[in-house]
PDB file of N, CA and C in Angstrom:
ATOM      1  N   UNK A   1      95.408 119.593  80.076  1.00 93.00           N
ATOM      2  CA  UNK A   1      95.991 119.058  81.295  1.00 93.00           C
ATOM      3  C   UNK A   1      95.020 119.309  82.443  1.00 93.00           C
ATOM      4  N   UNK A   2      95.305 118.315  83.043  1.00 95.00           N
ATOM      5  CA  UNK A   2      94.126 118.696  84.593  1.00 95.00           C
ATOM      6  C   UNK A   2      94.649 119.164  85.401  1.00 95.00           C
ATOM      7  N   UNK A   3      94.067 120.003  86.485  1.00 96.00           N
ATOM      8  CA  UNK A   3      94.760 120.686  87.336  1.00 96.00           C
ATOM      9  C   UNK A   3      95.963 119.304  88.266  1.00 96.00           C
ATOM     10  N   UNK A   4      95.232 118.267  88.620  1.00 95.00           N
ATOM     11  CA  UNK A   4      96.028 117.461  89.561  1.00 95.00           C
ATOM     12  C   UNK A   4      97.398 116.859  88.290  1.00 95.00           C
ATOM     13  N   UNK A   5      97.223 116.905  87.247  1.00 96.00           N
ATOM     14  CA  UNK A   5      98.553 116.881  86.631  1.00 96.00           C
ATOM     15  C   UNK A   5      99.116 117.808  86.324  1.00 96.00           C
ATOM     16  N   UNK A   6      98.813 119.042  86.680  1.00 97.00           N
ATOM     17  CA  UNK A   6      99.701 120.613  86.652  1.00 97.00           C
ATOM     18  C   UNK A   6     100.219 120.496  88.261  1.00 97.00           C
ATOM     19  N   UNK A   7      99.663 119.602  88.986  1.00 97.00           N
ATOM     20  CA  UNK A   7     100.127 119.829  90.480  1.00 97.00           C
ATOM     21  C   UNK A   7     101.367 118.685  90.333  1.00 97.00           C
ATOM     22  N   UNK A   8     101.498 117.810  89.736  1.00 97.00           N
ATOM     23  CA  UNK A   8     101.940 116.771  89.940  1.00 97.00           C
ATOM     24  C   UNK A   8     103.159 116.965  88.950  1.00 97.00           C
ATOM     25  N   UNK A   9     103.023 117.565  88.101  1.00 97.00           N
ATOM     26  CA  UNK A   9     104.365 117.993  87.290  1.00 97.00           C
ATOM     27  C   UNK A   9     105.397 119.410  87.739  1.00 97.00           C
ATOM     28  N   UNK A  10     104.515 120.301  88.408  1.00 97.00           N
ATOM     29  CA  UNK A  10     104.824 121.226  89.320  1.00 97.00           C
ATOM     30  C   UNK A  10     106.290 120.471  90.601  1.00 97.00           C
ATOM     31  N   UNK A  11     105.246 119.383  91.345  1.00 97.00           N
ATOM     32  CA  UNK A  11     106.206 118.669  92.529  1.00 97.00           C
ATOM     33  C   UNK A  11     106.927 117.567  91.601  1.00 97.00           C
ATOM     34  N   UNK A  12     107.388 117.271  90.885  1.00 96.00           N
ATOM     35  CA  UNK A  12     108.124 116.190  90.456  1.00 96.00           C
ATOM     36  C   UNK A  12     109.509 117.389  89.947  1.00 96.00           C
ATOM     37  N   UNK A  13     109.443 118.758  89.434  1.00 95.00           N
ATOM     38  CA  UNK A  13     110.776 119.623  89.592  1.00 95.00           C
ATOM     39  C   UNK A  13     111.070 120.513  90.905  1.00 95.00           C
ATOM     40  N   UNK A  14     110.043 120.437  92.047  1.00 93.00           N
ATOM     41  CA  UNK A  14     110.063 120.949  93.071  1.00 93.00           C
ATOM     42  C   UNK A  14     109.011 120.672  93.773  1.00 93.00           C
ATOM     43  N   UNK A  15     109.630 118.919  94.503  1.00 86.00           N
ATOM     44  CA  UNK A  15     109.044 118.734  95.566  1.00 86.00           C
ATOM     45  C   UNK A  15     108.844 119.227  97.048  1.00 86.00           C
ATOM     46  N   UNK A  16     107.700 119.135  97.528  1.00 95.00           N
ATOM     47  CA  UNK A  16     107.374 119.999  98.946  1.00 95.00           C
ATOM     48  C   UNK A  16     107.396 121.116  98.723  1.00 95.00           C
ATOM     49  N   UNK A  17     106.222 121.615  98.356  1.00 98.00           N
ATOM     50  CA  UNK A  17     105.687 123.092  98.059  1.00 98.00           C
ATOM     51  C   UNK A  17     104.784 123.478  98.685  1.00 98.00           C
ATOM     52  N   UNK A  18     104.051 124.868  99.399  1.00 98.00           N
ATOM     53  CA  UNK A  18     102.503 125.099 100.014  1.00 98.00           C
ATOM     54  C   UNK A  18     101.748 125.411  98.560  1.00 98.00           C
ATOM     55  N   UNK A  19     100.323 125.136  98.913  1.00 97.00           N
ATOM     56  CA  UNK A  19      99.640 125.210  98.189  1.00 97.00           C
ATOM     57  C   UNK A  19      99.234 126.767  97.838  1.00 97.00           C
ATOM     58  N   UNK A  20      99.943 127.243  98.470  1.00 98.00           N
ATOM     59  CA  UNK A  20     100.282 128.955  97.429  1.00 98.00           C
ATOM     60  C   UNK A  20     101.515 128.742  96.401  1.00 98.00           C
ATOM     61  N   UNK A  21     102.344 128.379  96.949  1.00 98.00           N
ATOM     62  CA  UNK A  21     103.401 127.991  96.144  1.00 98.00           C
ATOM     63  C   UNK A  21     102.775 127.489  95.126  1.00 98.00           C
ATOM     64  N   UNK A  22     102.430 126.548  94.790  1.00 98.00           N
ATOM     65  CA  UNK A  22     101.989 125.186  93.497  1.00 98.00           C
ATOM     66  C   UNK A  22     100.742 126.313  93.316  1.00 98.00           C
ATOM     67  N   UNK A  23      99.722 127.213  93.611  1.00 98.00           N
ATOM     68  CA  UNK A  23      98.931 128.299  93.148  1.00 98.00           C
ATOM     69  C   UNK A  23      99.631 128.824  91.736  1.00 98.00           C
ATOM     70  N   UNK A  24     100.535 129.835  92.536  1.00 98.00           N
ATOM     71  CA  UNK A  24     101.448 131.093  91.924  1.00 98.00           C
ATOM     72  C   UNK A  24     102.283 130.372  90.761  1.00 98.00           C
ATOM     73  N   UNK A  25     102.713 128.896  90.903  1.00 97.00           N
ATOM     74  CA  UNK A  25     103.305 128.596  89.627  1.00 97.00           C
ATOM     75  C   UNK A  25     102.652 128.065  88.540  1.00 97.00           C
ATOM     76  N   UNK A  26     101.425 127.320  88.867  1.00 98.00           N
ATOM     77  CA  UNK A  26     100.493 126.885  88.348  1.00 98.00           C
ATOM     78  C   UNK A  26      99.985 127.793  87.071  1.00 98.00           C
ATOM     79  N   UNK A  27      99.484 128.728  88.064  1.00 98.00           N
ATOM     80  CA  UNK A  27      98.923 130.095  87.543  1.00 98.00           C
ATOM     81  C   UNK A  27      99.849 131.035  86.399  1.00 98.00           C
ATOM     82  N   UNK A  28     101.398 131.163  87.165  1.00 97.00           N
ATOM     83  CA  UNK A  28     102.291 131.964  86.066  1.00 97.00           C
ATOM     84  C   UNK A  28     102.350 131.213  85.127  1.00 97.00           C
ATOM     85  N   UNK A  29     102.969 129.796  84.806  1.00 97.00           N
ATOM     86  CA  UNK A  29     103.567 129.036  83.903  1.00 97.00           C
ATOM     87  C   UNK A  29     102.052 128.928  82.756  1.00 97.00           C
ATOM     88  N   UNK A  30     100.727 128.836  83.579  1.00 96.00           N
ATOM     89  CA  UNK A  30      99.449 128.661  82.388  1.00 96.00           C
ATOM     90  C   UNK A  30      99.090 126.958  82.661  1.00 96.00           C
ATOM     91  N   UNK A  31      99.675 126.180  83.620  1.00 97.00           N
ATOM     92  CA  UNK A  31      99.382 124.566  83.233  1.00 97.00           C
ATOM     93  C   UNK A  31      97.865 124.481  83.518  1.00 97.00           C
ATOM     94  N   UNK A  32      97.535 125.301  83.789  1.00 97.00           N
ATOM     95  CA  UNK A  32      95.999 125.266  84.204  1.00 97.00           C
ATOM     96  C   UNK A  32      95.162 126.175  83.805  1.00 97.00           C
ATOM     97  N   UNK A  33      94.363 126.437  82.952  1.00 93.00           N
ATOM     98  CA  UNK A  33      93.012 127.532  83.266  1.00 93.00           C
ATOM     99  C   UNK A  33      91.496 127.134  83.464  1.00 93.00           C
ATOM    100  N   UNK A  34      90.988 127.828  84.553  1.00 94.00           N
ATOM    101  CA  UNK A  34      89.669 127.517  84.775  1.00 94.00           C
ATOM    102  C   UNK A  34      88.770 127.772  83.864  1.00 94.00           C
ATOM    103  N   UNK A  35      87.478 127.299  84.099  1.00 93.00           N
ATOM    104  CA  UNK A  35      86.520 127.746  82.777  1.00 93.00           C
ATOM    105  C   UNK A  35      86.385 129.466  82.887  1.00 93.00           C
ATOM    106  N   UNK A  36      86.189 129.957  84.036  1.00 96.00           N
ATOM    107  CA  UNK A  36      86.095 131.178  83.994  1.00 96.00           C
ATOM    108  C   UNK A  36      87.320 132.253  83.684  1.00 96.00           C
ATOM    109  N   UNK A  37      88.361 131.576  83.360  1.00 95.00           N
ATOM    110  CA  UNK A  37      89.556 132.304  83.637  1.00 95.00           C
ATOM    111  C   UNK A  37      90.537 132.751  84.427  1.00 95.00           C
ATOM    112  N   UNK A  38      89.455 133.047  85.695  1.00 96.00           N
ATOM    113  CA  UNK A  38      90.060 133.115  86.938  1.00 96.00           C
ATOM    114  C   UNK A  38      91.910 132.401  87.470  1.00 96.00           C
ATOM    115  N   UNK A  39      92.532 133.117  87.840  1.00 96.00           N
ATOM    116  CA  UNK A  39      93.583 132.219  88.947  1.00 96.00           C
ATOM    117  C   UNK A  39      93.054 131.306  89.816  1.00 96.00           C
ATOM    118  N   UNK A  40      93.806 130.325  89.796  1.00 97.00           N
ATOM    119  CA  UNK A  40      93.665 128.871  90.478  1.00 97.00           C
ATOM    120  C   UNK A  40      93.759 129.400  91.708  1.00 97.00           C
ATOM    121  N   UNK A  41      92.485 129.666  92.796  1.00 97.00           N
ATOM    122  CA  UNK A  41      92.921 129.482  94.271  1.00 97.00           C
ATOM    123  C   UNK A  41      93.559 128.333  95.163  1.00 97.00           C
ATOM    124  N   UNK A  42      94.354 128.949  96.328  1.00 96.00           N
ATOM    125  CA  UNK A  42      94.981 127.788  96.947  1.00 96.00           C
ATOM    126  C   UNK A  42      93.977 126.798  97.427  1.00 96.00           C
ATOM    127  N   UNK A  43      92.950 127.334  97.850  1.00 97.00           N
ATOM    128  CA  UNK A  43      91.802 126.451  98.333  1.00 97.00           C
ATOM    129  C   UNK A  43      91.231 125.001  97.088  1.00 97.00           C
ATOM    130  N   UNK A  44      90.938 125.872  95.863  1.00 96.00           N
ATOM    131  CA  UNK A  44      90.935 124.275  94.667  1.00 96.00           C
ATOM    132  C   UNK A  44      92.361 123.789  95.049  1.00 96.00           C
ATOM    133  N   UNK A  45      93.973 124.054  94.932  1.00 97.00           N
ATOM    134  CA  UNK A  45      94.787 122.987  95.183  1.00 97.00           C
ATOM    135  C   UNK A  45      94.666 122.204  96.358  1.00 97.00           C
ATOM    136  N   UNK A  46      94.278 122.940  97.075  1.00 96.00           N
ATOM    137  CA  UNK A  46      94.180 122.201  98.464  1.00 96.00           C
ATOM    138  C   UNK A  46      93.215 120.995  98.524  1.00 96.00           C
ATOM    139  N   UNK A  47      91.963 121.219  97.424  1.00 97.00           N
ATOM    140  CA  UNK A  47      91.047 120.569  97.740  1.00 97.00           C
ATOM    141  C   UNK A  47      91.286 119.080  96.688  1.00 97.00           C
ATOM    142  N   UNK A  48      92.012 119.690  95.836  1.00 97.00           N
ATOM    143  CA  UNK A  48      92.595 118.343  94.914  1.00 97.00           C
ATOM    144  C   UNK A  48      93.290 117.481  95.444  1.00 97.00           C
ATOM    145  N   UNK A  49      94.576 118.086  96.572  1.00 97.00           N
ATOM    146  CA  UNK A  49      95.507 117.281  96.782  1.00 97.00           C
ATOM    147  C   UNK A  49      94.211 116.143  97.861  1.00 97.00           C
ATOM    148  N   UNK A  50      93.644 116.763  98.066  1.00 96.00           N
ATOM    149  CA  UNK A  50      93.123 115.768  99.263  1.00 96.00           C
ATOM    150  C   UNK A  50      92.128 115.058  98.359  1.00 96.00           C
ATOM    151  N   UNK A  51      91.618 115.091  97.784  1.00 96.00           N
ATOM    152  CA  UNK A  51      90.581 113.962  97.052  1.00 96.00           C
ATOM    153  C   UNK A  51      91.473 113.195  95.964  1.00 96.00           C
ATOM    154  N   UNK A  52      93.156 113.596  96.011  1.00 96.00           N
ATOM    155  CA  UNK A  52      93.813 112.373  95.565  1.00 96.00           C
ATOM    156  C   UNK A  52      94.933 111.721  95.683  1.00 96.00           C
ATOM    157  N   UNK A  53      94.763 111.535  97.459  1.00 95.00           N
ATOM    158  CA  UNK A  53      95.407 110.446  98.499  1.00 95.00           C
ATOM    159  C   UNK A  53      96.574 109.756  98.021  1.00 95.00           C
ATOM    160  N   UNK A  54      96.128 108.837  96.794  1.00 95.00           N
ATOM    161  CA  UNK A  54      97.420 108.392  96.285  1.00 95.00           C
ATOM    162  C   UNK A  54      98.134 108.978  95.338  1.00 95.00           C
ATOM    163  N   UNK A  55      98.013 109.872  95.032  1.00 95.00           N
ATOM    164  CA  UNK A  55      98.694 110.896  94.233  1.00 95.00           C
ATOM    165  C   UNK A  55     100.217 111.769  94.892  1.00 95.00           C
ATOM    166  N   UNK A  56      99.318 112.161  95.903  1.00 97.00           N
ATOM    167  CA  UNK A  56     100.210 113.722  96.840  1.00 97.00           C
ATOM    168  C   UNK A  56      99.338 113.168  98.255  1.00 97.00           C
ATOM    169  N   UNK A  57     100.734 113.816  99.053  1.00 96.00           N
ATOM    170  CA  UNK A  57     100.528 113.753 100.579  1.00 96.00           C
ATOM    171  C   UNK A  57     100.621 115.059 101.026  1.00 96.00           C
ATOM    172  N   UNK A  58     100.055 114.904 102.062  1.00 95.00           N
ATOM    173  CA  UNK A  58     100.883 116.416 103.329  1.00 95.00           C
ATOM    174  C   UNK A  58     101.092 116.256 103.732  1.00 95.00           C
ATOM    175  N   UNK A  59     102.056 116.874 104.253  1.00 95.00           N
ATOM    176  CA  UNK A  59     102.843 116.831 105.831  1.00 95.00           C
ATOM    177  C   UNK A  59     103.069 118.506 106.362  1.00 95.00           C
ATOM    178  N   UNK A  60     102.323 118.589 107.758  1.00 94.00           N
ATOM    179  CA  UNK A  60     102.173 120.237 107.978  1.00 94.00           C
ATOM    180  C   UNK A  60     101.748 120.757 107.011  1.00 94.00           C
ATOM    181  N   UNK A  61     102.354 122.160 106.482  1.00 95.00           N
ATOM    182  CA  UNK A  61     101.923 122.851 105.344  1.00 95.00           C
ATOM    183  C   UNK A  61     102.325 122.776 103.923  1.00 95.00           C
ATOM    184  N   UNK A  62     102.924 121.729 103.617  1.00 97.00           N
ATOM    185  CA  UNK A  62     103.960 121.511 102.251  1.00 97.00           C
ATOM    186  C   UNK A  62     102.624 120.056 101.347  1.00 97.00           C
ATOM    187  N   UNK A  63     102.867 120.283 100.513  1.00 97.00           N
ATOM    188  CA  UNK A  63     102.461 119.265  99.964  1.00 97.00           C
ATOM    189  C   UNK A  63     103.527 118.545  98.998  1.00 97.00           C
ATOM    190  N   UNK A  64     103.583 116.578  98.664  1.00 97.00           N
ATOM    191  CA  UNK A  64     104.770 116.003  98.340  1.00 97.00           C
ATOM    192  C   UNK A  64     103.882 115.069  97.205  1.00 97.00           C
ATOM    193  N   UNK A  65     104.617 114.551  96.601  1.00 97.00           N
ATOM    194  CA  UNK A  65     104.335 113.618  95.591  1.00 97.00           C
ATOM    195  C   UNK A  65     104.510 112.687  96.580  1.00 97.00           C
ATOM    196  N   UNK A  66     103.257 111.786  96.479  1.00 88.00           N
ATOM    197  CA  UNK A  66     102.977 110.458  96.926  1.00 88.00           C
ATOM    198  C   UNK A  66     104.046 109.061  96.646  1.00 88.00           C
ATOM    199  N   UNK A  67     104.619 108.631  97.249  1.00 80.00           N
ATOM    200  CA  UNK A  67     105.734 107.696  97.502  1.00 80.00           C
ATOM    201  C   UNK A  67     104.929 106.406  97.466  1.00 80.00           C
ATOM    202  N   UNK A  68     105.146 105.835  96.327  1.00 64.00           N
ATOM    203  CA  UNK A  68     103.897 104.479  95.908  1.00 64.00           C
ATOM    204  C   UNK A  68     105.428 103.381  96.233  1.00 64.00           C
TER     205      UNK A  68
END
């Protein structure tokens, strides 16, 4: 799974989350591991949601599944 479909299955059972939020669940549940192992920083979610516009939006600090 890719991280932007661990984000995107994350907000489709709990839409409008911060990108600590969608971090910490990401991270507990496992939908994601990096090559290094590491925990998913909020900064990679942050940086996903924005390089995929039609995917997920923001509004303030929450991020939403994109309304096509």
């Amino acid at each position: 799974m890719t991280l932007h479909e661990a984000i995107e299955l994350v907000l489709k059972a709990k839409d409008g989350l911060t990108t600590r939020q969608l971090a910490d669940e990401i991270n507990q549940k496992k939908l994601y591991q990096r090559k290094d192992l590491k925990p998913i920083p909020t900064s990679q979610i942050g940086a996903r949601v924005k390089n995929y516009p039609l995917w997920f939006e923001k509004k303030g600090n929450k991020v939403f599944l994109h309304k096509n």
